[in-house]
Amino acid sequence: MVKAFRRLLVLLCFCLFLPLRLAAAGKKGDQANNNPIQVVSVVKNHNKFEYPGGWVPLPRILLANGHWYFFKSTTQAIKSGKFTEKNGELVPANGGDIDLDLSITSHLIYFWISMLISLGIVLGMVRRYRKGYGRTTEPKGWFQNMFESVFIFIREEVAEKNLRPELARKYFPFLFGIFILILFMNLFSLVPWGETATADITVTATLAVVSFVLTQRNSTKSHWREIFWYPGVPIWVRFLLIPGELIGVFTKPFALAVRLYANMLSGKIMIVCILGLIFVFAQSFGRGAGWATSVVAVPVTVSLFALKAIISLIQAYIFSLLTAVFIGLADKDHAPADQAAEVHA
Amino acid sequence: MALLGAGIGAGIAAVGAGIGIGLIGQGAAEGIARQPEAYDDIQGVMILTAALVEGVALFGLIVCIMILFGIGQ
């Protein structure tokens, strides 16, 4: 325990030196443009992967005017003469628009990294349990203890509370997998140079589509009868209910995607805004006002980061919880009586 | 004008979510005060409902952000 704490302290001390380099890099950029500060509307370039001390360009895969183009980086795409840059975005040199942009973005890279990390952790833990730690003996070490408590929490609070036992057994691996995958993607927002993959609507929409497919795959006859022919009400009400229920089927995954996306994005925007206040005040009232603002803004940002860590955890939990609830709702014949209350997202 | 709309919209979304989550908190607090042993169940339902309320508010927020950045014009 003391050892782990000391390791954490060393890591924190190391992190203190990182912002210094960041500040040095920022100074160079400030002198380059003397435009009024546009704090929020700076669109970040996602076609490069940043790491401490530098960045590498990521490949571009584009479909324009019926042709597929593959480039190693954005600069190479411009060099080839087939594309030009306009307002910070690539456009085909001979007119027209890019029809489909399948470029590998930093969000996708962080998606893969999170996937590898969660896969590695789970497979490592599986090997440990196969060896007998935790099955024949007590779980060994702080990491296995933490893993097991999370694992059991998801199994009992998410899967078994909302699903009947057979389904809980069937869907628990998915629920747990999506929980730690989203958790790691969210937590990367706290790392310097890190990108929040879940602050991208395409990532969360993909996850929501997966949960939508799994929900429908397991839907029962009576679930669909309630959508198209609601039992126990007059006939004209049944016709009235059809569009509402049908929309409800699709708003559930849509709400799932937008909720995660908006939560992670708003955390990001809030931090940029509050740190941006320093520069806005410094520009309009002089350097002293900037210093004075930073006394307030920096502690607020620190507390916002703490809030973000909690939100990362809660949102990952809510995504897997709601997926379990929706699967349970589509499984209407077998739902327990207290679950009869309709949940509309 | 668009900025004004985005600001007002974000404010109204926040008001709606605030009222909704406040009502949930009131209900949960009263329930727990009456039946402290049902704490775990009430907490689970509370988080679920709060997430649903918050989701609706965030729809509004996303629309405001889209107006602010001029996405979809």
Coordinates of C-alpha atoms in Angstrom, one line a residue:
Chain A
M1 CA 0.0 0.0 0.0
V2 CA 2.7 2.4 1.0
K3 CA 4.7 1.3 -2.0
A4 CA 1.8 2.0 -4.4
F5 CA 1.3 5.4 -2.8
R6 CA 4.9 6.3 -3.2
R7 CA 4.7 5.3 -6.9
L8 CA 1.7 7.5 -7.4
L9 CA 3.6 10.4 -5.8
V10 CA 6.5 10.0 -8.1
L11 CA 4.2 9.9 -11.1
L12 CA 2.5 13.1 -9.9
C13 CA 5.8 14.8 -9.5
F14 CA 6.7 13.8 -13.0
C15 CA 3.4 15.2 -14.3
L16 CA 4.3 18.5 -12.8
F17 CA 7.1 18.9 -15.2
L18 CA 5.0 18.1 -18.3
P19 CA 3.0 21.3 -18.3
L20 CA 6.2 23.3 -18.4
R21 CA 7.0 22.0 -21.8
L22 CA 3.4 22.5 -22.8
A23 CA 3.6 26.1 -21.8
A24 CA 6.9 26.6 -23.7
A25 CA 5.2 25.1 -26.8
G26 CA 2.2 27.4 -26.3
K27 CA 4.3 30.5 -26.1
K28 CA 5.7 30.0 -29.6
G29 CA 2.3 29.6 -31.0
D30 CA 1.0 32.8 -29.4
Q31 CA 3.5 35.0 -31.0
A32 CA 2.7 33.6 -34.5
N33 CA -0.8 35.1 -34.6
N34 CA -2.0 38.3 -33.1
N35 CA -5.6 37.8 -33.9
P36 CA -8.3 38.3 -31.2
I37 CA -8.5 35.1 -29.1
Q38 CA -11.1 32.6 -30.2
V39 CA -11.2 30.3 -27.2
V40 CA -14.0 27.9 -28.1
S41 CA -14.0 27.8 -31.8
V42 CA -10.6 26.4 -32.3
V43 CA -11.1 23.2 -34.2
K44 CA -8.5 20.6 -33.4
N45 CA -6.9 18.6 -36.1
H46 CA -7.7 15.0 -35.5
N47 CA -5.5 13.6 -38.2
K48 CA -2.4 13.3 -36.1
F49 CA -1.5 11.3 -33.1
E50 CA 0.2 13.3 -30.3
Y51 CA 2.5 11.9 -27.7
P52 CA 4.7 13.5 -25.1
G53 CA 7.3 15.4 -27.2
G54 CA 5.9 15.3 -30.7
W55 CA 3.3 14.0 -33.1
V56 CA 3.0 11.6 -36.0
P57 CA 0.6 12.2 -39.0
L58 CA -2.1 9.6 -39.5
P59 CA -3.1 8.1 -42.8
R60 CA -5.9 9.6 -44.9
I61 CA -8.4 7.4 -46.7
L62 CA -10.7 9.4 -48.9
L63 CA -13.4 8.7 -51.4
A64 CA -13.8 11.7 -53.8
N65 CA -15.5 11.8 -57.2
G66 CA -15.8 8.0 -57.3
H67 CA -12.1 7.3 -56.6
W68 CA -10.4 6.0 -53.5
Y69 CA -7.3 7.8 -52.4
F70 CA -4.8 6.5 -49.9
F71 CA -2.2 8.9 -48.4
K72 CA 0.3 8.5 -45.6
S73 CA -0.5 12.0 -44.2
T74 CA -2.4 15.2 -44.9
T75 CA 0.8 16.9 -46.2
Q76 CA 1.3 14.0 -48.7
A77 CA -2.2 14.4 -49.9
I78 CA -1.6 18.0 -50.7
K79 CA 1.8 17.3 -52.2
S80 CA 0.3 14.8 -54.6
G81 CA -1.7 17.6 -56.3
K82 CA -5.0 15.9 -56.1
F83 CA -6.2 17.7 -53.0
T84 CA -5.8 21.2 -51.7
E85 CA -6.3 22.7 -48.3
K86 CA -9.2 25.1 -47.7
N87 CA -10.1 26.5 -44.2
G88 CA -8.0 23.8 -42.6
E89 CA -9.8 21.0 -44.5
L90 CA -8.9 19.0 -47.5
V91 CA -10.9 19.5 -50.7
P92 CA -10.3 17.9 -54.1
A93 CA -8.1 20.1 -56.3
N94 CA -10.3 19.7 -59.4
G95 CA -13.6 20.8 -57.7
G96 CA -16.2 18.7 -56.0
D97 CA -16.4 17.4 -52.5
I98 CA -15.0 14.5 -50.5
D99 CA -17.8 12.0 -50.5
L100 CA -16.5 9.8 -47.8
D101 CA -13.7 10.4 -45.3
L102 CA -12.5 7.1 -43.7
S103 CA -9.3 8.6 -42.5
I104 CA -7.8 7.1 -39.3
T105 CA -8.3 9.8 -36.7
S106 CA -6.7 10.1 -33.3
H107 CA -10.1 9.1 -31.8
L108 CA -9.9 5.8 -33.6
I109 CA -6.4 5.3 -32.4
Y110 CA -7.5 5.9 -28.8
F111 CA -10.4 3.5 -29.4
W112 CA -8.0 0.8 -30.4
I113 CA -5.6 1.6 -27.5
S114 CA -8.5 1.3 -25.0
M115 CA -9.6 -1.9 -26.6
L116 CA -6.1 -3.4 -26.3
I117 CA -5.8 -2.3 -22.7
S118 CA -9.2 -3.7 -21.7
L119 CA -8.5 -6.9 -23.6
G120 CA -5.1 -7.2 -22.0
I121 CA -6.4 -6.7 -18.5
V122 CA -9.3 -9.1 -18.9
L123 CA -7.1 -11.8 -20.5
G124 CA -4.5 -11.4 -17.8
M125 CA -7.1 -11.7 -15.2
V126 CA -8.6 -14.8 -16.9
R127 CA -5.1 -16.5 -16.7
R128 CA -4.8 -15.6 -13.1
Y129 CA -8.2 -17.1 -12.3
R130 CA -7.4 -20.2 -14.3
K131 CA -4.3 -20.7 -12.2
G132 CA -6.6 -20.8 -9.1
Y133 CA -6.0 -17.4 -7.5
G134 CA -9.4 -16.1 -6.5
R135 CA -11.2 -19.4 -7.0
T136 CA -9.5 -21.8 -4.6
T137 CA -7.8 -19.0 -2.6
E138 CA -8.6 -15.4 -2.0
P139 CA -7.8 -12.8 -4.7
K140 CA -4.2 -11.8 -4.5
G141 CA -2.9 -8.2 -4.8
W142 CA -4.7 -4.9 -4.9
F143 CA -5.3 -5.1 -8.7
Q144 CA -7.1 -8.4 -8.6
N145 CA -9.2 -7.2 -5.7
M146 CA -10.2 -4.1 -7.5
F147 CA -11.0 -6.0 -10.7
E148 CA -13.1 -8.5 -8.8
S149 CA -15.1 -5.8 -7.0
V150 CA -15.8 -4.1 -10.3
F151 CA -16.6 -7.3 -12.0
I152 CA -19.1 -8.4 -9.3
F153 CA -20.7 -5.0 -9.2
I154 CA -21.5 -5.1 -12.9
R155 CA -22.7 -8.6 -12.7
E156 CA -25.0 -8.1 -9.7
E157 CA -26.1 -4.4 -10.1
V158 CA -26.3 -4.3 -13.9
A159 CA -26.8 -7.7 -15.4
E160 CA -28.7 -9.7 -12.8
K161 CA -31.0 -6.9 -11.7
N162 CA -32.3 -6.1 -15.1
L163 CA -32.2 -9.5 -16.9
R164 CA -33.5 -12.9 -16.2
P165 CA -30.7 -15.4 -15.1
E166 CA -30.1 -17.0 -18.6
L167 CA -30.0 -13.7 -20.3
A168 CA -27.8 -12.2 -17.6
R169 CA -25.3 -15.0 -18.2
K170 CA -25.4 -14.6 -21.9
Y171 CA -25.1 -10.8 -22.0
F172 CA -22.8 -10.2 -19.0
P173 CA -19.6 -10.4 -21.0
F174 CA -20.8 -7.8 -23.4
L175 CA -22.0 -5.5 -20.6
F176 CA -18.7 -5.8 -18.7
G177 CA -16.7 -5.4 -21.9
I178 CA -18.5 -2.2 -22.9
F179 CA -18.2 -0.9 -19.4
I180 CA -14.4 -1.1 -19.2
L181 CA -13.9 -0.1 -22.8
I182 CA -15.9 3.1 -22.3
L183 CA -14.3 3.7 -19.0
F184 CA -10.8 3.6 -20.5
M185 CA -11.8 5.8 -23.4
N186 CA -13.3 8.3 -21.0
L187 CA -10.3 8.2 -18.6
F188 CA -7.9 9.0 -21.5
S189 CA -9.4 12.6 -21.3
L190 CA -7.5 13.1 -18.1
V191 CA -4.1 12.2 -19.6
P192 CA -1.9 15.0 -21.0
W193 CA -2.0 14.7 -24.9
G194 CA -4.8 12.2 -24.5
E195 CA -7.9 12.4 -26.6
T196 CA -11.4 11.5 -25.5
A197 CA -12.5 9.0 -28.1
T198 CA -16.1 9.1 -26.6
A199 CA -16.3 12.9 -27.3
D200 CA -16.8 11.9 -31.0
I201 CA -20.3 11.1 -32.1
T202 CA -19.2 8.4 -34.5
V203 CA -17.6 6.4 -31.7
T204 CA -20.6 6.5 -29.4
A205 CA -22.9 5.9 -32.3
T206 CA -21.0 2.7 -33.2
L207 CA -21.3 1.5 -29.6
A208 CA -25.0 2.4 -29.6
V209 CA -25.6 0.5 -32.8
V210 CA -24.0 -2.6 -31.4
S211 CA -26.2 -2.4 -28.3
F212 CA -29.3 -1.8 -30.6
V213 CA -28.5 -4.9 -32.6
L214 CA -28.1 -7.0 -29.5
T215 CA -31.4 -5.6 -28.1
Q216 CA -33.3 -6.5 -31.2
R217 CA -31.7 -9.8 -31.6
N218 CA -33.2 -10.9 -28.3
S219 CA -36.6 -9.2 -28.7
T220 CA -39.6 -11.3 -28.1
K221 CA -42.9 -11.6 -29.9
S222 CA -44.9 -9.8 -27.2
H223 CA -42.4 -6.9 -27.3
W224 CA -43.2 -6.4 -31.0
R225 CA -46.9 -6.9 -30.4
E226 CA -46.8 -4.0 -27.9
I227 CA -45.1 -1.8 -30.5
F228 CA -47.5 -2.5 -33.4
W229 CA -50.7 -3.6 -31.6
Y230 CA -50.8 -2.4 -28.0
P231 CA -53.0 -4.8 -26.0
G232 CA -55.8 -3.7 -23.7
V233 CA -56.8 -0.3 -25.2
P234 CA -59.4 0.7 -27.8
I235 CA -58.6 0.3 -31.4
W236 CA -58.2 3.9 -32.4
V237 CA -55.7 4.3 -29.5
R238 CA -53.7 1.4 -30.9
F239 CA -53.3 3.2 -34.2
L240 CA -52.3 6.3 -32.3
L241 CA -49.7 4.4 -30.3
I242 CA -47.9 2.8 -33.3
P243 CA -45.8 5.8 -34.4
G244 CA -44.9 6.7 -30.9
E245 CA -43.8 3.2 -30.0
L246 CA -41.9 2.8 -33.3
I247 CA -40.0 6.0 -32.7
G248 CA -39.2 4.8 -29.2
V249 CA -37.4 1.8 -30.6
F250 CA -34.9 4.1 -32.4
T251 CA -34.7 7.0 -29.9
K252 CA -33.3 4.6 -27.2
P253 CA -30.0 3.9 -28.9
F254 CA -29.9 7.5 -30.2
A255 CA -30.2 8.8 -26.7
L256 CA -27.6 6.3 -25.6
A257 CA -25.1 7.7 -28.1
V258 CA -25.9 11.4 -27.6
R259 CA -25.8 11.1 -23.8
L260 CA -22.2 9.7 -23.7
Y261 CA -21.0 12.1 -26.4
A262 CA -22.5 15.2 -24.9
N263 CA -21.3 14.4 -21.4
M264 CA -17.7 13.9 -22.5
L265 CA -17.8 16.9 -24.9
S266 CA -19.3 19.3 -22.4
G267 CA -16.5 18.4 -19.9
K268 CA -14.0 19.3 -22.5
I269 CA -15.6 22.5 -23.5
M270 CA -16.1 23.6 -19.9
I271 CA -12.3 23.2 -19.2
V272 CA -11.4 25.1 -22.4
C273 CA -13.8 27.9 -21.5
I274 CA -12.6 28.4 -18.0
L275 CA -8.9 28.3 -18.9
G276 CA -9.7 30.5 -21.8
L277 CA -11.1 33.2 -19.4
I278 CA -7.5 33.8 -18.3
F279 CA -6.4 34.8 -21.8
V280 CA -9.6 36.7 -22.6
F281 CA -9.1 38.8 -19.4
A282 CA -5.4 39.2 -20.1
Q283 CA -6.1 40.5 -23.5
S284 CA -8.8 42.9 -22.6
F285 CA -7.6 44.2 -19.2
G286 CA -3.9 43.7 -19.4
R287 CA -1.5 41.2 -18.0
G288 CA -2.3 41.7 -14.3
A289 CA -6.0 40.8 -14.8
G290 CA -4.8 37.6 -16.5
W291 CA -2.7 36.7 -13.4
A292 CA -5.6 37.5 -11.1
T293 CA -8.0 35.4 -13.1
S294 CA -5.6 32.4 -13.2
V295 CA -5.7 32.4 -9.3
V296 CA -9.4 31.5 -9.6
A297 CA -9.5 29.6 -12.9
V298 CA -6.7 27.1 -12.2
P299 CA -8.2 25.6 -9.0
V300 CA -11.6 25.5 -10.7
T301 CA -10.1 23.6 -13.6
V302 CA -8.5 21.2 -11.2
S303 CA -11.8 20.5 -9.5
L304 CA -13.4 20.2 -12.9
F305 CA -10.9 17.5 -13.8
A306 CA -11.9 15.6 -10.6
L307 CA -15.5 16.0 -11.6
K308 CA -14.6 14.6 -15.1
A309 CA -13.0 11.5 -13.5
I310 CA -16.2 10.8 -11.6
I311 CA -18.4 11.5 -14.7
S312 CA -16.2 9.1 -16.7
L313 CA -17.0 6.4 -14.3
I314 CA -20.7 7.2 -14.0
Q315 CA -21.2 7.5 -17.8
A316 CA -19.5 4.1 -18.4
Y317 CA -21.8 2.6 -15.8
I318 CA -24.9 4.3 -17.2
F319 CA -24.2 3.1 -20.7
S320 CA -23.9 -0.5 -19.7
L321 CA -26.9 -0.1 -17.3
L322 CA -29.2 1.3 -19.9
T323 CA -28.1 -1.3 -22.4
A324 CA -29.1 -4.0 -19.9
V325 CA -32.4 -2.2 -19.2
F326 CA -33.2 -2.0 -22.9
I327 CA -32.3 -5.7 -23.4
G328 CA -34.6 -6.5 -20.5
L329 CA -37.4 -4.4 -21.9
A330 CA -37.3 -6.1 -25.3
D331 CA -37.4 -9.4 -23.4
K332 CA -41.0 -8.7 -22.3
D333 CA -42.4 -12.2 -21.7
H334 CA -39.9 -13.0 -19.1
A335 CA -39.5 -9.6 -17.4
P336 CA -40.1 -9.6 -13.7
A337 CA -43.3 -7.9 -12.5
D338 CA -41.6 -4.8 -11.0
Q339 CA -40.0 -4.1 -14.3
A340 CA -43.3 -3.6 -16.1
A341 CA -42.9 0.2 -15.8
E342 CA -42.0 1.5 -19.3
V343 CA -38.7 3.3 -19.6
H344 CA -38.6 5.9 -22.3
A345 CA -35.3 7.6 -23.0
Chain B
M1 CA -28.5 36.5 -33.0
A2 CA -27.5 32.9 -33.3
L3 CA -25.2 33.4 -30.3
L4 CA -28.1 34.8 -28.3
G5 CA -30.3 31.8 -29.3
A6 CA -27.6 29.4 -28.3
G7 CA -27.1 31.1 -24.9
I8 CA -30.8 31.2 -24.1
G9 CA -31.3 27.6 -25.3
A10 CA -28.5 26.3 -23.1
G11 CA -30.0 28.2 -20.1
I12 CA -33.4 26.8 -20.6
A13 CA -32.0 23.3 -21.0
A14 CA -30.1 23.7 -17.8
V15 CA -33.3 25.0 -16.0
G16 CA -35.3 21.9 -17.2
A17 CA -32.6 19.4 -16.1
G18 CA -32.2 21.2 -12.8
I19 CA -35.9 21.0 -12.0
G20 CA -36.0 17.3 -13.1
I21 CA -33.0 16.2 -11.1
G22 CA -34.1 18.3 -8.1
L23 CA -37.4 16.4 -8.1
I24 CA -35.5 13.1 -8.3
G25 CA -33.3 14.1 -5.4
Q26 CA -36.3 15.1 -3.4
G27 CA -38.0 11.8 -4.0
A28 CA -35.0 9.8 -3.2
A29 CA -34.2 11.7 0.0
E30 CA -37.8 11.3 1.2
G31 CA -37.8 7.6 0.3
I32 CA -34.5 7.0 2.1
A33 CA -35.6 8.9 5.1
R34 CA -38.7 6.8 5.4
Q35 CA -37.0 3.5 4.6
P36 CA -33.3 3.7 5.2
E37 CA -32.9 -0.1 4.5
A38 CA -34.0 0.5 0.9
Y39 CA -31.0 2.8 0.3
D40 CA -29.4 0.6 -2.4
D41 CA -32.5 0.1 -4.5
I42 CA -33.4 3.8 -4.3
Q43 CA -29.9 4.8 -5.3
G44 CA -30.0 2.6 -8.4
V45 CA -33.3 3.9 -9.6
M46 CA -32.2 7.5 -8.8
I47 CA -29.1 7.2 -11.0
L48 CA -31.0 5.6 -13.8
T49 CA -33.7 8.3 -13.8
A50 CA -31.2 11.1 -13.4
A51 CA -29.4 9.7 -16.5
L52 CA -32.6 9.8 -18.5
V53 CA -33.4 13.4 -17.5
E54 CA -29.9 14.5 -18.2
G55 CA -30.0 12.9 -21.6
V56 CA -32.9 15.1 -22.7
A57 CA -31.1 18.2 -21.4
L58 CA -28.0 17.2 -23.3
F59 CA -30.0 17.0 -26.5
G60 CA -30.7 20.7 -26.0
L61 CA -27.1 21.4 -25.2
I62 CA -25.9 19.6 -28.4
V63 CA -28.3 21.7 -30.5
C64 CA -27.0 24.8 -28.8
I65 CA -23.4 23.8 -29.5
M66 CA -24.3 23.1 -33.2
I67 CA -25.8 26.6 -33.4
L68 CA -22.7 28.1 -31.8
F69 CA -20.3 26.5 -34.2
G70 CA -22.6 26.9 -37.2
I71 CA -22.7 23.2 -37.9
G72 CA -25.3 22.2 -40.4
Q73 CA -25.7 25.6 -42.0

